[in-house]
Structure formats: structure tokens, C-alpha cells
PDB file of C-alpha atoms in Angstrom:
ATOM      1  CA  UNK A   1     269.230 184.779  50.228  1.00 57.00           C
ATOM      2  CA  UNK A   2     272.875 184.923  50.961  1.00 59.00           C
ATOM      3  CA  UNK A   3     273.890 184.350  54.564  1.00 88.00           C
ATOM      4  CA  UNK A   4     275.846 186.971  56.639  1.00 94.00           C
ATOM      5  CA  UNK A   5     278.276 186.634  59.485  1.00 95.00           C
ATOM      6  CA  UNK A   6     278.518 189.314  62.280  1.00 96.00           C
ATOM      7  CA  UNK A   7     280.284 189.354  65.533  1.00 97.00           C
ATOM      8  CA  UNK A   8     277.823 188.679  68.363  1.00 96.00           C
ATOM      9  CA  UNK A   9     278.855 191.787  70.437  1.00 97.00           C
ATOM     10  CA  UNK A  10     280.902 194.994  70.384  1.00 98.00           C
ATOM     11  CA  UNK A  11     281.515 197.857  72.676  1.00 97.00           C
ATOM     12  CA  UNK A  12     282.255 201.426  71.662  1.00 97.00           C
ATOM     13  CA  UNK A  13     282.988 204.539  73.652  1.00 97.00           C
ATOM     14  CA  UNK A  14     280.373 207.422  73.437  1.00 97.00           C
ATOM     15  CA  UNK A  15     281.448 209.997  70.879  1.00 97.00           C
ATOM     16  CA  UNK A  16     283.703 207.644  68.969  1.00 97.00           C
ATOM     17  CA  UNK A  17     282.964 206.042  65.557  1.00 97.00           C
ATOM     18  CA  UNK A  18     281.346 202.645  65.858  1.00 98.00           C
ATOM     19  CA  UNK A  19     282.355 200.312  63.002  1.00 98.00           C
ATOM     20  CA  UNK A  20     280.342 197.193  62.618  1.00 98.00           C
ATOM     21  CA  UNK A  21     281.529 194.509  60.231  1.00 97.00           C
ATOM     22  CA  UNK A  22     279.554 191.980  58.197  1.00 97.00           C
ATOM     23  CA  UNK A  23     280.709 189.172  55.961  1.00 96.00           C
ATOM     24  CA  UNK A  24     278.540 188.089  53.057  1.00 95.00           C
ATOM     25  CA  UNK A  25     280.918 186.038  50.897  1.00 94.00           C
ATOM     26  CA  UNK A  26     278.036 184.280  48.940  1.00 92.00           C
ATOM     27  CA  UNK A  27     276.226 187.417  48.005  1.00 92.00           C
ATOM     28  CA  UNK A  28     275.026 187.396  44.348  1.00 89.00           C
ATOM     29  CA  UNK A  29     275.015 190.200  41.791  1.00 87.00           C
ATOM     30  CA  UNK A  30     271.444 191.335  42.311  1.00 84.00           C
ATOM     31  CA  UNK A  31     271.556 191.317  46.189  1.00 89.00           C
ATOM     32  CA  UNK A  32     271.722 194.593  48.213  1.00 90.00           C
ATOM     33  CA  UNK A  33     273.317 194.842  51.618  1.00 93.00           C
ATOM     34  CA  UNK A  34     270.739 196.180  54.230  1.00 93.00           C
ATOM     35  CA  UNK A  35     271.236 197.332  57.797  1.00 96.00           C
ATOM     36  CA  UNK A  36     268.624 197.406  60.380  1.00 96.00           C
ATOM     37  CA  UNK A  37     268.799 198.001  64.171  1.00 97.00           C
ATOM     38  CA  UNK A  38     266.576 196.994  67.002  1.00 97.00           C
ATOM     39  CA  UNK A  39     266.504 198.857  70.179  1.00 95.00           C
ATOM     40  CA  UNK A  40     265.248 196.814  73.156  1.00 87.00           C
ATOM     41  CA  UNK A  41     261.611 195.760  72.831  1.00 80.00           C
ATOM     42  CA  UNK A  42     260.998 197.908  69.715  1.00 90.00           C
ATOM     43  CA  UNK A  43     260.538 196.944  66.096  1.00 94.00           C
ATOM     44  CA  UNK A  44     263.639 196.937  63.792  1.00 95.00           C
ATOM     45  CA  UNK A  45     264.495 200.294  62.313  1.00 95.00           C
ATOM     46  CA  UNK A  46     265.896 200.657  58.819  1.00 93.00           C
ATOM     47  CA  UNK A  47     269.404 202.305  58.746  1.00 95.00           C
ATOM     48  CA  UNK A  48     270.806 202.137  55.224  1.00 94.00           C
ATOM     49  CA  UNK A  49     271.261 199.865  52.246  1.00 92.00           C
ATOM     50  CA  UNK A  50     273.628 199.727  49.165  1.00 92.00           C
ATOM     51  CA  UNK A  51     274.534 197.581  46.160  1.00 91.00           C
ATOM     52  CA  UNK A  52     278.310 198.225  45.481  1.00 90.00           C
ATOM     53  CA  UNK A  53     278.955 201.878  46.040  1.00 84.00           C
ATOM     54  CA  UNK A  54     279.466 203.428  49.453  1.00 93.00           C
ATOM     55  CA  UNK A  55     276.426 205.030  50.856  1.00 95.00           C
ATOM     56  CA  UNK A  56     275.823 207.798  53.459  1.00 96.00           C
ATOM     57  CA  UNK A  57     272.664 209.184  55.022  1.00 94.00           C
ATOM     58  CA  UNK A  58     271.835 211.086  58.190  1.00 94.00           C
ATOM     59  CA  UNK A  59     272.161 207.981  60.379  1.00 94.00           C
ATOM     60  CA  UNK A  60     275.238 206.155  59.047  1.00 97.00           C
ATOM     61  CA  UNK A  61     277.693 205.355  56.380  1.00 98.00           C
ATOM     62  CA  UNK A  62     277.909 201.952  54.583  1.00 98.00           C
ATOM     63  CA  UNK A  63     281.265 200.858  53.113  1.00 97.00           C
ATOM     64  CA  UNK A  64     281.095 197.817  50.807  1.00 96.00           C
ATOM     65  CA  UNK A  65     284.301 196.181  49.632  1.00 96.00           C
ATOM     66  CA  UNK A  66     285.058 196.102  45.990  1.00 94.00           C
ATOM     67  CA  UNK A  67     284.460 192.254  45.694  1.00 95.00           C
ATOM     68  CA  UNK A  68     281.166 192.880  47.720  1.00 95.00           C
ATOM     69  CA  UNK A  69     282.009 189.972  50.158  1.00 95.00           C
ATOM     70  CA  UNK A  70     281.974 192.219  53.172  1.00 96.00           C
ATOM     71  CA  UNK A  71     280.789 195.537  54.403  1.00 97.00           C
ATOM     72  CA  UNK A  72     281.074 197.874  57.386  1.00 98.00           C
ATOM     73  CA  UNK A  73     278.398 200.053  58.913  1.00 98.00           C
ATOM     74  CA  UNK A  74     279.799 203.221  60.371  1.00 98.00           C
ATOM     75  CA  UNK A  75     278.032 205.292  63.043  1.00 97.00           C
ATOM     76  CA  UNK A  76     280.283 208.423  63.031  1.00 96.00           C
ATOM     77  CA  UNK A  77     279.723 209.716  66.546  1.00 94.00           C
ATOM     78  CA  UNK A  78     278.036 207.087  68.647  1.00 96.00           C
ATOM     79  CA  UNK A  79     275.627 208.100  71.433  1.00 97.00           C
ATOM     80  CA  UNK A  80     274.032 206.076  74.214  1.00 97.00           C
ATOM     81  CA  UNK A  81     270.866 205.866  72.140  1.00 95.00           C
ATOM     82  CA  UNK A  82     272.776 203.841  69.551  1.00 97.00           C
ATOM     83  CA  UNK A  83     272.882 200.941  71.834  1.00 97.00           C
ATOM     84  CA  UNK A  84     270.988 198.282  70.042  1.00 97.00           C
ATOM     85  CA  UNK A  85     271.201 195.000  68.059  1.00 97.00           C
ATOM     86  CA  UNK A  86     272.378 195.699  64.542  1.00 98.00           C
ATOM     87  CA  UNK A  87     271.452 193.283  61.774  1.00 97.00           C
ATOM     88  CA  UNK A  88     273.171 193.022  58.457  1.00 96.00           C
ATOM     89  CA  UNK A  89     270.937 191.397  55.673  1.00 94.00           C
ATOM     90  CA  UNK A  90     271.524 190.655  52.076  1.00 91.00           C
ATOM     91  CA  UNK A  91     268.429 190.795  49.952  1.00 87.00           C
ATOM     92  CA  UNK A  92     267.352 191.020  46.372  1.00 81.00           C
ATOM     93  CA  UNK A  93     265.487 194.159  45.581  1.00 71.00           C
ATOM     94  CA  UNK A  94     263.367 192.340  43.106  1.00 68.00           C
ATOM     95  CA  UNK A  95     259.644 191.612  44.092  1.00 61.00           C
ATOM     96  CA  UNK A  96     259.760 192.764  47.688  1.00 68.00           C
ATOM     97  CA  UNK A  97     261.788 189.907  48.893  1.00 79.00           C
ATOM     98  CA  UNK A  98     261.577 189.026  52.582  1.00 86.00           C
ATOM     99  CA  UNK A  99     264.235 190.017  55.129  1.00 90.00           C
ATOM    100  CA  UNK A 100     266.196 187.166  56.508  1.00 90.00           C
ATOM    101  CA  UNK A 101     267.547 188.147  59.874  1.00 92.00           C
ATOM    102  CA  UNK A 102     270.488 186.474  61.651  1.00 89.00           C
ATOM    103  CA  UNK A 103     271.343 187.091  65.313  1.00 88.00           C
ATOM    104  CA  UNK A 104     273.125 190.382  64.654  1.00 95.00           C
ATOM    105  CA  UNK A 105     275.693 192.331  66.657  1.00 97.00           C
ATOM    106  CA  UNK A 106     274.799 193.651  70.045  1.00 97.00           C
ATOM    107  CA  UNK A 107     276.380 197.051  70.201  1.00 98.00           C
ATOM    108  CA  UNK A 108     276.833 198.705  73.581  1.00 98.00           C
ATOM    109  CA  UNK A 109     277.848 202.286  73.812  1.00 97.00           C
ATOM    110  CA  UNK A 110     279.956 202.997  76.910  1.00 97.00           C
ATOM    111  CA  UNK A 111     279.655 206.408  78.611  1.00 95.00           C
TER     112      UNK A 111
ATOM    113  CA  UNK B   1     252.662 210.833  58.610  1.00 61.00           C
ATOM    114  CA  UNK B   2     251.654 207.865  60.700  1.00 73.00           C
ATOM    115  CA  UNK B   3     254.075 204.990  60.684  1.00 92.00           C
ATOM    116  CA  UNK B   4     253.186 201.267  61.035  1.00 96.00           C
ATOM    117  CA  UNK B   5     250.753 200.657  63.825  1.00 97.00           C
ATOM    118  CA  UNK B   6     249.941 197.380  65.462  1.00 97.00           C
ATOM    119  CA  UNK B   7     247.307 196.192  67.988  1.00 97.00           C
ATOM    120  CA  UNK B   8     247.107 195.065  70.609  1.00 97.00           C
ATOM    121  CA  UNK B   9     250.497 195.872  72.207  1.00 96.00           C
ATOM    122  CA  UNK B  10     250.310 192.931  74.530  1.00 96.00           C
ATOM    123  CA  UNK B  11     248.165 189.763  74.757  1.00 96.00           C
ATOM    124  CA  UNK B  12     247.902 186.794  76.920  1.00 98.00           C
ATOM    125  CA  UNK B  13     246.280 183.605  75.806  1.00 98.00           C
ATOM    126  CA  UNK B  14     246.137 179.962  76.846  1.00 98.00           C
ATOM    127  CA  UNK B  15     247.134 176.918  74.932  1.00 97.00           C
ATOM    128  CA  UNK B  16     244.654 175.827  72.281  1.00 97.00           C
ATOM    129  CA  UNK B  17     243.061 179.307  71.924  1.00 98.00           C
ATOM    130  CA  UNK B  18     243.018 181.447  68.804  1.00 98.00           C
ATOM    131  CA  UNK B  19     244.465 184.923  68.375  1.00 98.00           C
ATOM    132  CA  UNK B  20     244.069 187.732  65.767  1.00 98.00           C
ATOM    133  CA  UNK B  21     246.695 190.533  65.531  1.00 98.00           C
ATOM    134  CA  UNK B  22     246.218 193.591  63.541  1.00 98.00           C
ATOM    135  CA  UNK B  23     248.488 195.897  61.468  1.00 98.00           C
ATOM    136  CA  UNK B  24     248.016 199.188  59.657  1.00 97.00           C
ATOM    137  CA  UNK B  25     250.763 200.010  57.175  1.00 96.00           C
ATOM    138  CA  UNK B  26     252.607 203.234  56.762  1.00 93.00           C
ATOM    139  CA  UNK B  27     250.712 205.794  54.624  1.00 91.00           C
ATOM    140  CA  UNK B  28     251.253 205.036  50.977  1.00 87.00           C
ATOM    141  CA  UNK B  29     252.427 201.446  51.494  1.00 90.00           C
ATOM    142  CA  UNK B  30     250.649 198.549  49.898  1.00 91.00           C
ATOM    143  CA  UNK B  31     252.627 195.476  51.015  1.00 91.00           C
ATOM    144  CA  UNK B  32     252.523 194.028  54.480  1.00 95.00           C
ATOM    145  CA  UNK B  33     254.879 191.444  55.946  1.00 95.00           C
ATOM    146  CA  UNK B  34     254.648 189.565  59.199  1.00 98.00           C
ATOM    147  CA  UNK B  35     257.596 188.266  61.273  1.00 97.00           C
ATOM    148  CA  UNK B  36     257.870 186.308  64.536  1.00 97.00           C
ATOM    149  CA  UNK B  37     260.564 187.086  67.024  1.00 96.00           C
ATOM    150  CA  UNK B  38     261.365 184.670  69.827  1.00 94.00           C
ATOM    151  CA  UNK B  39     263.207 185.996  72.865  1.00 91.00           C
ATOM    152  CA  UNK B  40     266.909 186.463  72.049  1.00 89.00           C
ATOM    153  CA  UNK B  41     266.485 185.633  68.283  1.00 91.00           C
ATOM    154  CA  UNK B  42     266.256 187.678  65.183  1.00 93.00           C
ATOM    155  CA  UNK B  43     262.844 188.127  63.532  1.00 95.00           C
ATOM    156  CA  UNK B  44     261.657 185.180  61.378  1.00 96.00           C
ATOM    157  CA  UNK B  45     259.603 185.834  58.260  1.00 96.00           C
ATOM    158  CA  UNK B  46     256.015 184.414  58.416  1.00 97.00           C
ATOM    159  CA  UNK B  47     254.309 185.669  55.189  1.00 96.00           C
ATOM    160  CA  UNK B  48     253.744 188.649  52.963  1.00 94.00           C
ATOM    161  CA  UNK B  49     250.532 190.116  51.541  1.00 94.00           C
ATOM    162  CA  UNK B  50     250.117 192.227  48.410  1.00 90.00           C
ATOM    163  CA  UNK B  51     246.951 193.023  46.577  1.00 90.00           C
ATOM    164  CA  UNK B  52     245.005 190.936  49.224  1.00 93.00           C
ATOM    165  CA  UNK B  53     246.919 187.789  48.429  1.00 93.00           C
ATOM    166  CA  UNK B  54     249.675 185.922  50.221  1.00 94.00           C
ATOM    167  CA  UNK B  55     252.669 186.354  47.902  1.00 91.00           C
ATOM    168  CA  UNK B  56     255.517 184.746  50.016  1.00 90.00           C
ATOM    169  CA  UNK B  57     255.489 182.366  52.973  1.00 95.00           C
ATOM    170  CA  UNK B  58     258.152 181.433  55.431  1.00 94.00           C
ATOM    171  CA  UNK B  59     258.494 178.059  57.218  1.00 95.00           C
ATOM    172  CA  UNK B  60     255.407 178.287  59.420  1.00 97.00           C
ATOM    173  CA  UNK B  61     252.557 175.757  59.711  1.00 97.00           C
ATOM    174  CA  UNK B  62     249.073 176.306  58.445  1.00 96.00           C
ATOM    175  CA  UNK B  63     247.964 177.340  61.937  1.00 98.00           C
ATOM    176  CA  UNK B  64     249.350 180.708  60.913  1.00 98.00           C
ATOM    177  CA  UNK B  65     247.126 182.473  58.405  1.00 97.00           C
ATOM    178  CA  UNK B  66     246.497 186.071  57.383  1.00 97.00           C
ATOM    179  CA  UNK B  67     244.419 188.524  55.492  1.00 97.00           C
ATOM    180  CA  UNK B  68     244.893 191.792  53.810  1.00 97.00           C
ATOM    181  CA  UNK B  69     242.051 194.271  53.391  1.00 97.00           C
ATOM    182  CA  UNK B  70     241.347 196.731  50.447  1.00 96.00           C
ATOM    183  CA  UNK B  71     242.774 199.500  52.549  1.00 94.00           C
ATOM    184  CA  UNK B  72     246.078 197.516  52.840  1.00 95.00           C
ATOM    185  CA  UNK B  73     245.715 196.811  56.504  1.00 97.00           C
ATOM    186  CA  UNK B  74     246.260 193.239  57.619  1.00 98.00           C
ATOM    187  CA  UNK B  75     245.567 190.546  60.181  1.00 98.00           C
ATOM    188  CA  UNK B  76     247.580 187.684  61.412  1.00 98.00           C
ATOM    189  CA  UNK B  77     245.659 184.711  62.826  1.00 98.00           C
ATOM    190  CA  UNK B  78     247.124 181.955  64.768  1.00 98.00           C
ATOM    191  CA  UNK B  79     244.924 178.858  65.730  1.00 97.00           C
ATOM    192  CA  UNK B  80     245.505 176.152  68.377  1.00 98.00           C
ATOM    193  CA  UNK B  81     248.083 178.137  70.182  1.00 98.00           C
ATOM    194  CA  UNK B  82     251.191 176.420  71.582  1.00 97.00           C
ATOM    195  CA  UNK B  83     253.498 177.562  74.280  1.00 97.00           C
ATOM    196  CA  UNK B  84     256.159 178.025  71.577  1.00 97.00           C
ATOM    197  CA  UNK B  85     254.099 180.660  69.909  1.00 98.00           C
ATOM    198  CA  UNK B  86     254.904 183.084  72.689  1.00 97.00           C
ATOM    199  CA  UNK B  87     256.863 185.844  70.859  1.00 97.00           C
ATOM    200  CA  UNK B  88     256.954 189.374  69.562  1.00 97.00           C
ATOM    201  CA  UNK B  89     255.017 189.548  66.362  1.00 98.00           C
ATOM    202  CA  UNK B  90     256.158 192.281  63.973  1.00 98.00           C
ATOM    203  CA  UNK B  91     254.396 193.758  61.091  1.00 97.00           C
ATOM    204  CA  UNK B  92     256.423 195.560  58.349  1.00 96.00           C
ATOM    205  CA  UNK B  93     255.043 197.603  55.459  1.00 94.00           C
ATOM    206  CA  UNK B  94     256.611 198.516  52.149  1.00 89.00           C
ATOM    207  CA  UNK B  95     255.771 199.811  48.687  1.00 83.00           C
ATOM    208  CA  UNK B  96     255.890 197.171  45.936  1.00 70.00           C
ATOM    209  CA  UNK B  97     259.190 197.108  44.275  1.00 58.00           C
ATOM    210  CA  UNK B  98     257.914 197.722  40.795  1.00 59.00           C
ATOM    211  CA  UNK B  99     256.896 201.270  42.000  1.00 57.00           C
ATOM    212  CA  UNK B 100     259.449 202.050  44.618  1.00 56.00           C
ATOM    213  CA  UNK B 101     262.410 200.804  42.605  1.00 59.00           C
ATOM    214  CA  UNK B 102     265.538 200.200  44.645  1.00 57.00           C
ATOM    215  CA  UNK B 103     264.015 201.912  47.727  1.00 61.00           C
ATOM    216  CA  UNK B 104     261.577 199.303  48.812  1.00 71.00           C
ATOM    217  CA  UNK B 105     262.850 199.036  52.329  1.00 82.00           C
ATOM    218  CA  UNK B 106     260.407 197.652  55.009  1.00 88.00           C
ATOM    219  CA  UNK B 107     259.276 199.842  57.892  1.00 92.00           C
ATOM    220  CA  UNK B 108     258.465 197.904  61.121  1.00 95.00           C
ATOM    221  CA  UNK B 109     255.720 198.508  63.726  1.00 96.00           C
ATOM    222  CA  UNK B 110     256.284 198.299  67.493  1.00 95.00           C
ATOM    223  CA  UNK B 111     255.096 194.728  67.568  1.00 97.00           C
ATOM    224  CA  UNK B 112     252.576 192.757  69.598  1.00 97.00           C
ATOM    225  CA  UNK B 113     253.898 190.715  72.536  1.00 97.00           C
ATOM    226  CA  UNK B 114     251.986 187.490  72.703  1.00 98.00           C
ATOM    227  CA  UNK B 115     252.268 185.247  75.783  1.00 97.00           C
ATOM    228  CA  UNK B 116     250.807 181.773  75.691  1.00 98.00           C
ATOM    229  CA  UNK B 117     250.188 180.170  79.048  1.00 96.00           C
TER     230      UNK B 117
END
């Protein structure tokens, strides 16, 4: 699996958009970009994933650059409950490949 | 619709003992993966079970073994416990990619916190 690089920590004001970057310059053509988050002492929670087109769901938006070497997870209106560690993972969707977690970005939402 | 459940929630063992952790997958899922998360680290993949067989394995010693039952539930067994085995053990379930297509994301349970003294 391709490796990802994320900033170790970020702060965001409550009510503002939180933009979490991820670099994955060695991503291969069949690998998707996945985002999970982990609130303290809970299991990781799936957020969103995409291949090359931008994706949006009820939780977030995922913007993938045209060359697919980086992406941004956007939480449009951050709340205190969005405080968590966010993991960016690249993964092939063939054969239920394992998730390879890095150290993620610790996002703190400031009241 | 029940999500992924794990038992027990907490467990304390001593070095050298053996432990069994249990996982019930999300309804409709047939694949179970186990992860170990040490304090301050991201989860590390241990192994994955599908059709009652181990399909993938991470870089963990043979002291870590598992089993999947016909109802898709799974157990993780760790023998000869070491202090370094203290961690949060996470179970994740999914539907095999050949059926789910591109939407075979993994859903995680709350984990079992194992402390080895």
C-alpha cells in the first residue's frame, strides 16, 4: 500500500470548515483514498473514500487532486464532536485489502 | 441493525497467560479483520478471516492466532502474553469485495482494552 503523509495536529474554530490535507504521492492507479477518524478510546469510524472524483456525503467532502498525489478532507461546519484523530489511508479495493494506518492528524475543534 | 460488537470491553492478564477476545460482525458482513492499537499509535493489522480461513496476515508472531465461525463471528487468541501486548484490540467487519464492489469499507467495533501486568 502507498504511504501517506499528514500533519500531526491541527486546530479549527467551531462552526468553521476544517480542511485536513494528505499527501500520497506514490498512490497507484487501483488505490482508493480512504478517511477514517477515531474519537478518544473508540474504534475508528469510516468517513468517506474516493478514487479520482470528488466525493461528498453527509459527513464530509473529499477533494482529490487531478494527479491523485494529494487530497483534502473537508468538514464543512466543524463541531466540538469532530475533535478526533483523522487517518488518511490509500488502499486497493481488490480483495478486501487491509487498512494501513499511519499516525494521523489530531484535529482539535476550538469553542 | 447491530454494528460490530466485541467482548470483553476490558481485560487484565499477567505475563505468560493466554487470552481470547471475541467479535461479532455487522449484520450481513462476512469478513473480519483484527487490529492492535498501542497507546498513541495508529491501529496495526493483525490478520483477516473470510470463509473461516485466514486470508491475510500482518507482521505478528504465531502467538497471535484466530478463528472464524460459520456465523462469521471471530476470536483472537494470544498465547504467552508479554507486557508489550497491552493494547486496544479492534475488530472490523466488511463484505467481501467481490459482492460489495467499491463499497467494501471496514466497520470497527469499540475494541477490547487488554492490560498485561
